Amino acid sequence: MAVPVKPPPQEEKEDWLVTYSDAITLLMAFFVMMLTFAEFDIPAFEEAAAAIKDKIGSSDDNASPTEKLKIDLEDVVFQMQADRAVQVTKDSKGVVIELSSGAFYKPGSAELREEAVPYLEKIAQTISAPRYATYNVQIEGHTDDEPISTERFPSNWELSTARAATVVRFFDDKDFVDPLKMSASGFADQKPKVPNRTEDGTPIPENQATNRRTAIRVTAMSLKEREVWYQHLATLRAKAEEAKRAKEAAEGQGQAGQPPAEGQQAPQQGQAAPEGQPPTEGQLPAPAQQ
């Protein structure tokens, strides 16, 4: 009986690899494009990272930078015993520090009370710590619904904006926060925390006092803002180095042109000047040694 002959194996066609590789390339290009145009929510990312660390049992401190900032500020408020005038909360964007207008400003004015300055300095020192260098500081002014009409503040819009600008200027003058990271805005009585009046229009003094506030929002920079911030720091460093070199050059020229010190006689004519000093008038330089 004849043994059946096996047919020769047919070569597998790999034409499908071309289509597959094209599809993978297109998918990669698509995701790269999505990543390029994406806007990352830094605080949300930090919270998610902290939650993952907590789930996997990481031994590191699981608190996110935003949560650490909130804890640091709460410690400051506790140490200063300022919980009645300062409130620290956290929302989806970052940390919010609310200052009671009655405790920090003079009535109907944007001028800071003298007794409030140490508290504001301590808050500024906390939010300007190096660990929070990539955080923006947004100052918001708020008032109650009682109208104001003065020469300087025709309405609550001007008053709320001026109070926010006062805090920004304070942080800037004291060199606590870089101006690039700060902004000031006023909302008058348009964003109350609680109702200013009852349904029949009767004022609620406690609620009005709550609504008179200045909010300091400390939020993490976006990726684009961080790029601008790092470029700004590089520019500042370059300017500082240039100023240092100019100062050293000026000091060197000043030392070279200084007159002889007291008790030191100027070289006589025909006598070489001391090393490092130029010849005096009427004095010939010493011949150079061969």
Short mmCIF file of C-alpha atoms in Angstrom, two decimals:
data_model
loop_
_atom_site.label_atom_id
_atom_site.label_comp_id
_atom_site.label_asym_id
_atom_site.label_seq_id
_atom_site.Cartn_x
_atom_site.Cartn_y
_atom_site.Cartn_z
CA MET A 1 0.00 0.00 0.00
CA ALA A 2 1.42 3.33 -1.05
CA VAL A 3 2.17 5.87 1.65
CA PRO A 4 0.21 9.08 1.07
CA VAL A 5 2.42 11.99 0.25
CA LYS A 6 1.86 15.10 2.36
CA PRO A 7 1.40 18.25 0.35
CA PRO A 8 4.13 20.83 0.86
CA PRO A 9 3.28 23.41 3.55
CA GLN A 10 1.92 26.62 2.18
CA GLU A 11 3.55 29.84 3.23
CA GLU A 12 1.32 31.97 5.42
CA LYS A 13 0.56 35.30 3.94
CA GLU A 14 1.39 38.21 6.26
CA ASP A 15 -0.39 40.93 4.38
CA TRP A 16 -2.53 41.56 7.46
CA LEU A 17 0.52 42.90 9.29
CA VAL A 18 0.54 45.95 7.05
CA THR A 19 -3.03 46.82 7.98
CA TYR A 20 -2.36 46.07 11.64
CA SER A 21 0.72 48.29 11.80
CA ASP A 22 -1.15 51.11 10.08
CA ALA A 23 -3.95 50.86 12.64
CA ILE A 24 -1.49 50.89 15.56
CA THR A 25 0.30 53.91 14.10
CA LEU A 26 -2.96 55.79 13.71
CA LEU A 27 -3.99 54.96 17.28
CA MET A 28 -0.65 56.17 18.60
CA ALA A 29 -0.95 59.43 16.65
CA PHE A 30 -4.49 59.87 17.98
CA PHE A 31 -3.47 59.45 21.62
CA VAL A 32 -0.45 61.71 21.19
CA MET A 33 -2.74 64.40 19.78
CA MET A 34 -5.17 63.97 22.68
CA LEU A 35 -2.31 64.24 25.17
CA THR A 36 -1.04 67.38 23.46
CA PHE A 37 -4.37 69.20 23.72
CA ALA A 38 -5.30 67.84 27.15
CA GLU A 39 -5.60 70.16 30.15
CA PHE A 40 -4.59 68.32 33.30
CA ASP A 41 -6.43 68.96 36.53
CA ILE A 42 -3.40 69.03 38.84
CA PRO A 43 -5.32 68.97 42.17
CA ALA A 44 -7.47 66.06 40.98
CA PHE A 45 -4.35 64.23 39.85
CA GLU A 46 -2.74 64.80 43.25
CA GLU A 47 -5.82 63.50 45.04
CA ALA A 48 -5.92 60.41 42.84
CA ALA A 49 -2.22 59.74 43.39
CA ALA A 50 -2.66 60.08 47.15
CA ALA A 51 -5.63 57.70 47.08
CA ILE A 52 -3.64 55.11 45.13
CA LYS A 53 -0.79 55.34 47.63
CA ASP A 54 -3.26 54.82 50.43
CA LYS A 55 -4.76 51.75 48.75
CA ILE A 56 -1.43 50.06 48.10
CA GLY A 57 -0.28 50.77 51.64
CA SER A 58 2.63 53.06 50.82
CA SER A 59 4.74 53.96 53.83
CA ASP A 60 5.16 57.55 52.60
CA ASP A 61 2.95 60.39 53.71
CA ASN A 62 -0.20 59.86 51.67
CA ALA A 63 -1.47 63.45 51.88
CA SER A 64 -1.39 65.36 48.61
CA PRO A 65 0.48 68.70 48.42
CA THR A 66 -2.86 70.53 48.49
CA GLU A 67 -3.92 68.63 51.59
CA LYS A 68 -0.56 69.36 53.23
CA LEU A 69 -1.04 73.06 52.52
CA LYS A 70 -4.45 72.96 54.17
CA ILE A 71 -2.98 71.24 57.23
CA ASP A 72 -0.14 73.77 57.45
CA LEU A 73 -2.57 76.68 57.29
CA GLU A 74 -4.86 75.12 59.87
CA ASP A 75 -1.86 74.80 62.19
CA VAL A 76 -1.07 78.48 61.66
CA VAL A 77 -4.64 79.52 62.45
CA PHE A 78 -4.65 77.32 65.55
CA GLN A 79 -1.34 78.71 66.81
CA MET A 80 -2.51 82.29 66.27
CA GLN A 81 -5.91 81.52 67.84
CA ALA A 82 -7.52 83.21 64.85
CA ASP A 83 -10.25 80.67 64.10
CA ARG A 84 -12.95 83.33 64.48
CA ALA A 85 -11.38 85.60 61.86
CA VAL A 86 -9.74 83.07 59.52
CA GLN A 87 -11.27 79.95 58.00
CA VAL A 88 -9.38 77.37 55.94
CA THR A 89 -11.26 75.05 53.59
CA LYS A 90 -10.50 72.97 50.51
CA ASP A 91 -12.50 72.69 47.31
CA SER A 92 -11.97 70.95 43.98
CA LYS A 93 -9.46 73.59 42.84
CA GLY A 94 -7.31 74.02 45.93
CA VAL A 95 -7.22 75.65 49.35
CA VAL A 96 -9.35 78.66 50.30
CA ILE A 97 -8.39 81.00 53.15
CA GLU A 98 -11.23 83.32 54.13
CA LEU A 99 -10.43 86.48 56.08
CA SER A 100 -13.19 88.25 57.94
CA SER A 101 -13.36 91.83 56.67
CA GLY A 102 -14.34 93.11 60.11
CA ALA A 103 -11.15 91.69 61.62
CA PHE A 104 -8.74 92.67 58.84
CA TYR A 105 -10.03 96.01 57.49
CA LYS A 106 -11.19 99.26 58.95
CA PRO A 107 -14.95 99.85 58.49
CA GLY A 108 -15.86 101.03 55.00
CA SER A 109 -12.18 101.04 54.03
CA ALA A 110 -9.59 98.93 52.23
CA GLU A 111 -6.90 99.78 54.77
CA LEU A 112 -5.60 96.91 56.87
CA ARG A 113 -5.89 97.06 60.63
CA GLU A 114 -2.51 97.20 62.34
CA GLU A 115 -3.35 94.25 64.57
CA ALA A 116 -4.19 92.14 61.49
CA VAL A 117 -0.77 92.54 59.85
CA PRO A 118 1.03 89.80 61.88
CA TYR A 119 -1.69 87.30 60.99
CA LEU A 120 -1.48 88.13 57.30
CA GLU A 121 2.31 87.87 57.42
CA LYS A 122 2.13 84.40 58.94
CA ILE A 123 -0.33 83.25 56.29
CA ALA A 124 1.88 84.69 53.55
CA GLN A 125 4.96 82.94 54.92
CA THR A 126 3.11 79.63 54.83
CA ILE A 127 1.82 79.84 51.26
CA SER A 128 5.17 81.16 50.00
CA ALA A 129 7.13 78.15 51.28
CA PRO A 130 9.33 76.50 48.60
CA ARG A 131 7.15 73.38 48.53
CA TYR A 132 4.26 75.53 47.25
CA ALA A 133 6.28 77.44 44.66
CA THR A 134 4.13 76.12 41.81
CA TYR A 135 0.85 77.38 43.30
CA ASN A 136 -1.08 80.46 42.19
CA VAL A 137 -2.56 82.91 44.69
CA GLN A 138 -5.88 84.48 43.72
CA ILE A 139 -7.36 87.13 46.01
CA GLU A 140 -11.12 87.72 45.92
CA GLY A 141 -12.96 90.54 47.68
CA HIS A 142 -16.59 90.15 48.80
CA THR A 143 -19.04 92.45 50.58
CA ASP A 144 -22.57 92.26 51.93
CA ASP A 145 -25.55 93.84 50.18
CA GLU A 146 -25.50 97.09 52.15
CA PRO A 147 -24.78 99.85 49.60
CA ILE A 148 -21.81 102.16 49.98
CA SER A 149 -21.34 105.51 48.29
CA THR A 150 -18.20 107.47 49.10
CA GLU A 151 -15.79 109.48 47.02
CA ARG A 152 -13.30 106.62 46.94
CA PHE A 153 -15.80 103.75 46.85
CA PRO A 154 -18.88 104.67 44.82
CA SER A 155 -20.16 101.10 45.19
CA ASN A 156 -19.32 97.72 46.68
CA TRP A 157 -17.55 96.80 43.45
CA GLU A 158 -14.79 99.31 44.13
CA LEU A 159 -14.59 98.39 47.81
CA SER A 160 -14.32 94.64 47.24
CA THR A 161 -11.73 95.07 44.50
CA ALA A 162 -9.68 97.51 46.58
CA ARG A 163 -9.61 95.13 49.53
CA ALA A 164 -8.37 92.30 47.33
CA ALA A 165 -5.73 94.58 45.81
CA THR A 166 -4.60 95.58 49.30
CA VAL A 167 -3.73 91.97 50.12
CA VAL A 168 -1.95 91.52 46.79
CA ARG A 169 0.06 94.68 47.36
CA PHE A 170 0.90 93.56 50.90
CA PHE A 171 2.23 90.21 49.65
CA ASP A 172 4.20 91.97 46.91
CA ASP A 173 5.68 94.74 49.07
CA LYS A 174 6.84 92.20 51.64
CA ASP A 175 8.29 89.96 48.90
CA PHE A 176 6.22 87.03 50.11
CA VAL A 177 4.67 86.00 46.78
CA ASP A 178 5.95 86.64 43.26
CA PRO A 179 3.60 89.04 41.39
CA LEU A 180 3.48 86.63 38.45
CA LYS A 181 1.51 84.17 40.59
CA MET A 182 -1.01 86.64 42.01
CA SER A 183 -4.28 88.17 40.86
CA ALA A 184 -6.96 90.33 42.49
CA SER A 185 -10.68 90.53 41.77
CA GLY A 186 -13.79 91.94 43.42
CA PHE A 187 -17.28 90.45 43.41
CA ALA A 188 -19.16 92.99 45.54
CA ASP A 189 -22.25 91.24 46.97
CA GLN A 190 -22.77 88.90 44.01
CA LYS A 191 -21.38 85.73 45.62
CA PRO A 192 -22.72 85.54 49.19
CA LYS A 193 -22.00 82.46 51.28
CA VAL A 194 -25.31 82.81 53.12
CA PRO A 195 -28.43 84.95 52.49
CA ASN A 196 -27.98 88.58 53.51
CA ARG A 197 -31.68 89.02 54.24
CA THR A 198 -34.78 87.09 55.10
CA GLU A 199 -37.53 86.50 52.57
CA ASP A 200 -39.29 89.70 53.66
CA GLY A 201 -36.09 91.74 53.17
CA THR A 202 -35.03 92.04 56.80
CA PRO A 203 -31.22 92.18 57.12
CA ILE A 204 -29.49 89.32 58.93
CA PRO A 205 -26.45 90.94 60.60
CA GLU A 206 -24.68 87.64 61.32
CA ASN A 207 -24.97 86.54 57.71
CA GLN A 208 -23.89 89.93 56.41
CA ALA A 209 -20.78 89.72 58.57
CA THR A 210 -20.07 86.27 57.13
CA ASN A 211 -20.39 87.56 53.57
CA ARG A 212 -17.98 90.44 54.19
CA ARG A 213 -14.79 88.55 53.53
CA THR A 214 -11.61 88.31 51.47
CA ALA A 215 -10.83 84.89 50.03
CA ILE A 216 -7.27 83.80 49.27
CA ARG A 217 -7.39 80.91 46.82
CA VAL A 218 -4.19 78.87 46.54
CA THR A 219 -4.37 76.57 43.53
CA ALA A 220 -1.84 74.38 41.74
CA MET A 221 -0.53 75.71 38.44
CA SER A 222 -1.45 74.00 35.20
CA LEU A 223 1.32 72.47 33.10
CA LYS A 224 1.43 75.53 30.83
CA GLU A 225 1.55 77.87 33.81
CA ARG A 226 4.42 75.87 35.27
CA GLU A 227 6.38 76.24 32.05
CA VAL A 228 5.91 80.01 32.19
CA TRP A 229 6.87 80.01 35.87
CA TYR A 230 10.10 78.08 35.29
CA GLN A 231 11.03 80.41 32.43
CA HIS A 232 10.39 83.34 34.75
CA LEU A 233 12.69 81.84 37.39
CA ALA A 234 15.41 81.28 34.80
CA THR A 235 15.15 84.93 33.74
CA LEU A 236 15.40 86.10 37.36
CA ARG A 237 18.49 83.96 37.94
CA ALA A 238 20.14 85.29 34.79
CA LYS A 239 19.47 88.89 35.87
CA ALA A 240 20.83 88.18 39.34
CA GLU A 241 24.03 86.71 37.90
CA GLU A 242 24.44 89.67 35.57
CA ALA A 243 23.94 92.13 38.43
CA LYS A 244 26.47 90.22 40.53
CA ARG A 245 29.09 90.33 37.78
CA ALA A 246 28.49 94.04 37.22
CA LYS A 247 28.88 94.73 40.94
CA GLU A 248 32.13 92.75 41.12
CA ALA A 249 33.48 94.61 38.08
CA ALA A 250 32.56 97.98 39.60
CA GLU A 251 34.22 97.06 42.89
CA GLY A 252 37.36 96.00 41.03
CA GLN A 253 37.54 99.31 39.18
CA GLY A 254 36.94 101.21 42.40
CA GLN A 255 39.81 99.47 44.16
CA ALA A 256 42.14 100.13 41.22
CA GLY A 257 41.41 103.87 41.32
CA GLN A 258 41.62 104.34 45.09
CA PRO A 259 44.15 106.95 46.41
CA PRO A 260 46.97 105.77 48.71
CA ALA A 261 45.81 104.82 52.16
CA GLU A 262 46.51 107.12 55.09
CA GLY A 263 50.16 106.86 56.11
CA GLN A 264 51.16 105.44 52.73
CA GLN A 265 53.28 107.72 50.51
CA ALA A 266 52.75 107.93 46.80
CA PRO A 267 55.69 106.64 44.75
CA GLN A 268 58.25 109.28 43.77
CA GLN A 269 59.03 110.12 40.18
CA GLY A 270 61.06 107.39 38.57
CA GLN A 271 59.95 104.90 41.19
CA ALA A 272 57.71 102.02 40.24
CA ALA A 273 54.17 102.12 41.50
CA PRO A 274 53.10 99.33 43.84
CA GLU A 275 51.63 96.35 42.10
CA GLY A 276 47.94 96.79 41.36
CA GLN A 277 48.03 100.65 41.45
CA PRO A 278 48.24 102.94 38.40
CA PRO A 279 51.11 105.49 38.14
CA THR A 280 50.39 108.87 39.71
CA GLU A 281 50.49 112.07 37.70
CA GLY A 282 54.06 112.90 36.62
CA GLN A 283 55.30 109.41 37.38
CA LEU A 284 56.65 107.21 34.66
CA PRO A 285 55.83 103.55 34.68
CA ALA A 286 58.69 101.25 35.57
CA PRO A 287 60.33 99.56 32.60
CA ALA A 288 59.08 96.08 31.98
CA GLN A 289 61.45 93.27 32.78
CA GLN A 290 62.66 91.30 29.82
#
